[in-house]
Amino acid sequence: LPDANRAAGTAFLVVAIIAGLLALGGALHRRHPLSVGAEFIIDTIRGIPMLVIVLYIGLPLAGAVKDASGGFIDPPNMLRGILAMAIAYSAYLAEIFRSGINAVHTGQIEAARSLGLTRWQTARHVILPQAFRIIIPPLGNEFIAILKDTSLLSILSIRDITQRMREFQSASFLPFAPYNSAAIFYVLLTLVAASLVARV
């Protein structure tokens, strides 16, 4: 391919291979290809360290999107960091929601269907209210983990608590005070978040 079309051709090749693998996986497991694809994506994202995801989305992927769009799409570092955190934690949240829905006893669903409720009404009035109560504690844990993992975004030069701590440490040459201050601030944030989750 000519240089102008090489990136697009490679992208289409990758998408075609993934679509073919999804169709094959769906045929082998007798499940919908989207179900197989979702499971594969969740397992893949959960297997990659958070720092690698932040670096991958924040630097090479954002640069590739910028080059492909001719500089038209150039998200700021903060947006890159938010996107990386959202993608990374989406896999964990998907598993939390799945486990909460699976925890609702099948007898509840069968009773709702025997009363004549549609699948949507069963989900809305029977499954989701019970599942939501079940998933509140693990959702709270993930919320606290997200609070702490925002410190990884300092690698993209986002001026969060950790980045400001580094700037202050390099300017003051104090060995412990900046790190102690950042640790105390994160502990306070975590305690506030934990109390909010407990109240919910």
mmCIF file of C-alpha atoms in Angstrom:
data_model
loop_
_atom_site.group_PDB
_atom_site.id
_atom_site.type_symbol
_atom_site.label_atom_id
_atom_site.label_comp_id
_atom_site.label_asym_id
_atom_site.label_seq_id
_atom_site.Cartn_x
_atom_site.Cartn_y
_atom_site.Cartn_z
ATOM 1 C CA LEU A 1 0.000 0.000 0.000
ATOM 2 C CA PRO A 2 1.135 3.592 -0.511
ATOM 3 C CA ASP A 3 2.274 5.443 2.595
ATOM 4 C CA ALA A 4 -0.919 7.501 2.760
ATOM 5 C CA ASN A 5 -3.113 4.397 3.028
ATOM 6 C CA ARG A 6 -0.820 2.107 5.012
ATOM 7 C CA ALA A 7 -2.170 3.023 8.457
ATOM 8 C CA ALA A 8 -5.800 2.635 7.375
ATOM 9 C CA GLY A 9 -5.058 -0.682 5.666
ATOM 10 C CA THR A 10 -3.333 -2.040 8.738
ATOM 11 C CA ALA A 11 -6.258 -0.941 10.923
ATOM 12 C CA PHE A 12 -8.762 -2.661 8.618
ATOM 13 C CA LEU A 13 -6.626 -5.823 8.645
ATOM 14 C CA VAL A 14 -6.598 -5.910 12.445
ATOM 15 C CA VAL A 15 -10.354 -5.294 12.628
ATOM 16 C CA ALA A 16 -10.995 -8.049 10.061
ATOM 17 C CA ILE A 17 -8.846 -10.545 11.994
ATOM 18 C CA ILE A 18 -10.614 -9.687 15.267
ATOM 19 C CA ALA A 19 -14.061 -9.986 13.648
ATOM 20 C CA GLY A 20 -13.100 -13.359 12.164
ATOM 21 C CA LEU A 21 -11.841 -14.633 15.514
ATOM 22 C CA LEU A 22 -15.043 -13.490 17.219
ATOM 23 C CA ALA A 23 -17.179 -15.269 14.648
ATOM 24 C CA LEU A 24 -15.071 -18.421 14.999
ATOM 25 C CA GLY A 25 -15.217 -18.280 18.789
ATOM 26 C CA GLY A 26 -18.976 -17.804 18.702
ATOM 27 C CA ALA A 27 -19.368 -20.783 16.380
ATOM 28 C CA LEU A 28 -17.124 -23.035 18.491
ATOM 29 C CA HIS A 29 -18.702 -22.134 21.833
ATOM 30 C CA ARG A 30 -22.230 -21.781 20.420
ATOM 31 C CA ARG A 31 -22.537 -18.338 21.892
ATOM 32 C CA HIS A 32 -23.106 -14.930 20.363
ATOM 33 C CA PRO A 33 -19.844 -13.504 18.937
ATOM 34 C CA LEU A 34 -20.360 -10.282 20.907
ATOM 35 C CA SER A 35 -20.507 -12.314 24.122
ATOM 36 C CA VAL A 36 -17.222 -14.015 23.247
ATOM 37 C CA GLY A 37 -15.720 -10.655 22.286
ATOM 38 C CA ALA A 38 -16.814 -8.991 25.518
ATOM 39 C CA GLU A 39 -15.330 -11.801 27.576
ATOM 40 C CA PHE A 40 -12.064 -11.621 25.626
ATOM 41 C CA ILE A 41 -11.814 -7.834 26.021
ATOM 42 C CA ILE A 42 -12.565 -7.984 29.751
ATOM 43 C CA ASP A 43 -9.960 -10.706 30.357
ATOM 44 C CA THR A 44 -7.388 -8.852 28.248
ATOM 45 C CA ILE A 45 -7.849 -5.493 29.966
ATOM 46 C CA ARG A 46 -7.771 -7.089 33.408
ATOM 47 C CA GLY A 47 -4.482 -8.772 32.493
ATOM 48 C CA ILE A 48 -2.687 -5.541 31.571
ATOM 49 C CA PRO A 49 -1.226 -3.397 34.379
ATOM 50 C CA MET A 50 -2.847 0.000 34.869
ATOM 51 C CA LEU A 51 0.381 1.887 34.190
ATOM 52 C CA VAL A 52 0.813 0.159 30.832
ATOM 53 C CA ILE A 53 -2.751 1.085 29.819
ATOM 54 C CA VAL A 54 -2.205 4.716 30.838
ATOM 55 C CA LEU A 55 1.062 4.906 28.902
ATOM 56 C CA TYR A 56 -0.338 3.103 25.842
ATOM 57 C CA ILE A 57 -3.455 5.263 25.515
ATOM 58 C CA GLY A 58 -1.751 8.469 26.612
ATOM 59 C CA LEU A 59 1.276 8.337 24.340
ATOM 60 C CA PRO A 60 1.415 6.037 21.248
ATOM 61 C CA LEU A 61 -2.331 5.572 20.693
ATOM 62 C CA ALA A 62 -3.113 9.282 21.071
ATOM 63 C CA GLY A 63 -0.178 10.077 18.784
ATOM 64 C CA ALA A 64 -1.420 7.617 16.170
ATOM 65 C CA VAL A 65 -4.915 9.146 16.280
ATOM 66 C CA LYS A 66 -3.395 12.601 15.905
ATOM 67 C CA ASP A 67 -1.328 11.501 12.889
ATOM 68 C CA ALA A 68 -4.259 9.676 11.273
ATOM 69 C CA SER A 69 -6.511 12.733 11.636
ATOM 70 C CA GLY A 70 -3.860 15.147 10.387
ATOM 71 C CA GLY A 71 -3.661 16.854 13.778
ATOM 72 C CA PHE A 72 -7.423 17.473 13.921
ATOM 73 C CA ILE A 73 -7.936 15.104 16.876
ATOM 74 C CA ASP A 74 -5.367 15.916 19.550
ATOM 75 C CA PRO A 75 -6.874 15.319 22.986
ATOM 76 C CA PRO A 76 -5.197 17.039 25.950
ATOM 77 C CA ASN A 77 -3.324 14.943 28.476
ATOM 78 C CA MET A 78 -6.168 15.152 30.995
ATOM 79 C CA LEU A 79 -8.635 13.656 28.501
ATOM 80 C CA ARG A 80 -6.137 10.939 27.601
ATOM 81 C CA GLY A 81 -5.771 10.059 31.267
ATOM 82 C CA ILE A 82 -9.528 9.994 31.859
ATOM 83 C CA LEU A 83 -10.005 7.746 28.812
ATOM 84 C CA ALA A 84 -7.265 5.380 29.998
ATOM 85 C CA MET A 85 -8.766 5.098 33.483
ATOM 86 C CA ALA A 86 -12.258 4.581 32.048
ATOM 87 C CA ILE A 87 -11.120 1.794 29.738
ATOM 88 C CA ALA A 88 -9.018 0.112 32.421
ATOM 89 C CA TYR A 89 -11.730 0.104 35.074
ATOM 90 C CA SER A 90 -14.565 -0.735 32.677
ATOM 91 C CA ALA A 91 -13.434 -4.378 32.712
ATOM 92 C CA TYR A 92 -13.488 -4.569 36.513
ATOM 93 C CA LEU A 93 -16.865 -2.835 36.710
ATOM 94 C CA ALA A 94 -18.291 -5.184 34.077
ATOM 95 C CA GLU A 95 -17.308 -8.166 36.215
ATOM 96 C CA ILE A 96 -18.842 -6.556 39.297
ATOM 97 C CA PHE A 97 -22.143 -5.978 37.506
ATOM 98 C CA ARG A 98 -22.103 -9.485 36.045
ATOM 99 C CA SER A 99 -21.535 -11.086 39.433
ATOM 100 C CA GLY A 100 -24.267 -8.947 41.011
ATOM 101 C CA ILE A 101 -26.807 -9.952 38.365
ATOM 102 C CA ASN A 102 -25.799 -13.620 38.611
ATOM 103 C CA ALA A 103 -26.230 -13.474 42.396
ATOM 104 C CA VAL A 104 -29.980 -12.921 42.025
ATOM 105 C CA HIS A 105 -31.623 -16.307 42.455
ATOM 106 C CA THR A 106 -33.111 -17.806 39.314
ATOM 107 C CA GLY A 107 -36.330 -18.495 41.217
ATOM 108 C CA GLN A 108 -36.929 -14.745 41.353
ATOM 109 C CA ILE A 109 -36.669 -14.512 37.585
ATOM 110 C CA GLU A 110 -38.911 -17.522 37.042
ATOM 111 C CA ALA A 111 -41.517 -16.098 39.422
ATOM 112 C CA ALA A 112 -41.485 -12.768 37.603
ATOM 113 C CA ARG A 113 -41.888 -14.464 34.238
ATOM 114 C CA SER A 114 -44.742 -16.616 35.575
ATOM 115 C CA LEU A 115 -46.524 -13.422 36.640
ATOM 116 C CA GLY A 116 -46.438 -12.272 33.018
ATOM 117 C CA LEU A 117 -43.658 -9.691 33.282
ATOM 118 C CA THR A 118 -41.640 -9.093 30.139
ATOM 119 C CA ARG A 119 -37.852 -9.493 30.125
ATOM 120 C CA TRP A 120 -37.424 -5.718 30.450
ATOM 121 C CA GLN A 121 -39.907 -5.509 33.338
ATOM 122 C CA THR A 122 -38.227 -8.464 35.044
ATOM 123 C CA ALA A 123 -34.838 -6.804 34.740
ATOM 124 C CA ARG A 124 -36.126 -3.411 35.891
ATOM 125 C CA HIS A 125 -38.348 -4.452 38.795
ATOM 126 C CA VAL A 126 -36.805 -7.713 40.006
ATOM 127 C CA ILE A 127 -33.183 -8.256 38.958
ATOM 128 C CA LEU A 128 -31.562 -4.814 38.942
ATOM 129 C CA PRO A 129 -32.870 -3.554 42.339
ATOM 130 C CA GLN A 130 -31.526 -6.672 44.047
ATOM 131 C CA ALA A 131 -28.295 -6.698 42.068
ATOM 132 C CA PHE A 132 -27.629 -3.036 42.878
ATOM 133 C CA ARG A 133 -27.747 -3.704 46.608
ATOM 134 C CA ILE A 134 -25.292 -6.558 46.137
ATOM 135 C CA ILE A 135 -22.768 -4.584 44.100
ATOM 136 C CA ILE A 136 -22.595 -1.453 46.273
ATOM 137 C CA PRO A 137 -19.657 -2.676 48.455
ATOM 138 C CA PRO A 138 -17.440 -3.804 45.536
ATOM 139 C CA LEU A 139 -18.342 -0.625 43.607
ATOM 140 C CA GLY A 140 -17.176 1.356 46.622
ATOM 141 C CA ASN A 141 -13.892 -0.538 46.627
ATOM 142 C CA GLU A 142 -13.384 0.216 42.932
ATOM 143 C CA PHE A 143 -14.172 3.904 43.539
ATOM 144 C CA ILE A 144 -11.470 4.055 46.209
ATOM 145 C CA ALA A 145 -9.036 2.200 43.915
ATOM 146 C CA ILE A 146 -9.716 4.719 41.131
ATOM 147 C CA LEU A 147 -8.984 7.560 43.562
ATOM 148 C CA LYS A 148 -5.597 6.063 44.379
ATOM 149 C CA ASP A 149 -4.748 5.073 40.803
ATOM 150 C CA THR A 150 -5.143 8.663 39.608
ATOM 151 C CA SER A 151 -1.591 9.070 40.895
ATOM 152 C CA LEU A 152 -0.461 7.079 37.828
ATOM 153 C CA LEU A 153 -1.676 9.899 35.573
ATOM 154 C CA SER A 154 1.266 12.003 36.707
ATOM 155 C CA ILE A 155 3.311 9.979 34.183
ATOM 156 C CA LEU A 156 1.442 11.970 31.481
ATOM 157 C CA SER A 157 2.478 15.254 33.164
ATOM 158 C CA ILE A 158 -1.032 15.811 34.518
ATOM 159 C CA ARG A 159 -0.706 18.092 37.532
ATOM 160 C CA ASP A 160 -2.434 15.943 40.099
ATOM 161 C CA ILE A 161 -1.360 15.478 43.708
ATOM 162 C CA THR A 162 1.536 13.202 42.819
ATOM 163 C CA GLN A 163 2.861 15.486 40.077
ATOM 164 C CA ARG A 164 2.699 18.531 42.352
ATOM 165 C CA MET A 165 4.487 16.508 45.038
ATOM 166 C CA ARG A 166 7.294 15.750 42.581
ATOM 167 C CA GLU A 167 7.539 19.399 41.548
ATOM 168 C CA PHE A 168 7.682 20.532 45.168
ATOM 169 C CA GLN A 169 10.252 17.868 46.048
ATOM 170 C CA SER A 170 12.533 18.823 43.161
ATOM 171 C CA ALA A 171 12.283 22.526 44.062
ATOM 172 C CA SER A 172 12.718 22.159 47.840
ATOM 173 C CA PHE A 173 15.058 19.114 47.975
ATOM 174 C CA LEU A 174 13.165 17.908 51.053
ATOM 175 C CA PRO A 175 13.455 14.102 51.267
ATOM 176 C CA PHE A 176 10.294 13.158 53.198
ATOM 177 C CA ALA A 177 7.898 16.096 53.616
ATOM 178 C CA PRO A 178 6.357 16.077 50.087
ATOM 179 C CA TYR A 179 5.826 12.312 50.126
ATOM 180 C CA ASN A 180 4.340 12.416 53.626
ATOM 181 C CA SER A 181 1.976 15.218 52.600
ATOM 182 C CA ALA A 182 0.808 13.347 49.495
ATOM 183 C CA ALA A 183 0.292 10.135 51.475
ATOM 184 C CA ILE A 184 -1.748 11.945 54.139
ATOM 185 C CA PHE A 185 -3.849 13.661 51.463
ATOM 186 C CA TYR A 186 -4.598 10.331 49.755
ATOM 187 C CA VAL A 187 -5.496 8.755 53.114
ATOM 188 C CA LEU A 188 -7.937 11.598 53.843
ATOM 189 C CA LEU A 189 -9.527 11.236 50.391
ATOM 190 C CA THR A 190 -9.830 7.484 50.900
ATOM 191 C CA LEU A 191 -11.428 7.869 54.344
ATOM 192 C CA VAL A 192 -13.972 10.352 52.995
ATOM 193 C CA ALA A 193 -14.791 8.050 50.062
ATOM 194 C CA ALA A 194 -15.113 5.028 52.381
ATOM 195 C CA SER A 195 -17.502 6.915 54.667
ATOM 196 C CA LEU A 196 -19.630 7.962 51.681
ATOM 197 C CA VAL A 197 -19.775 4.378 50.444
ATOM 198 C CA ALA A 198 -20.735 3.151 53.915
ATOM 199 C CA ARG A 199 -23.516 5.739 54.073
ATOM 200 C CA VAL A 200 -24.835 4.624 50.664
#
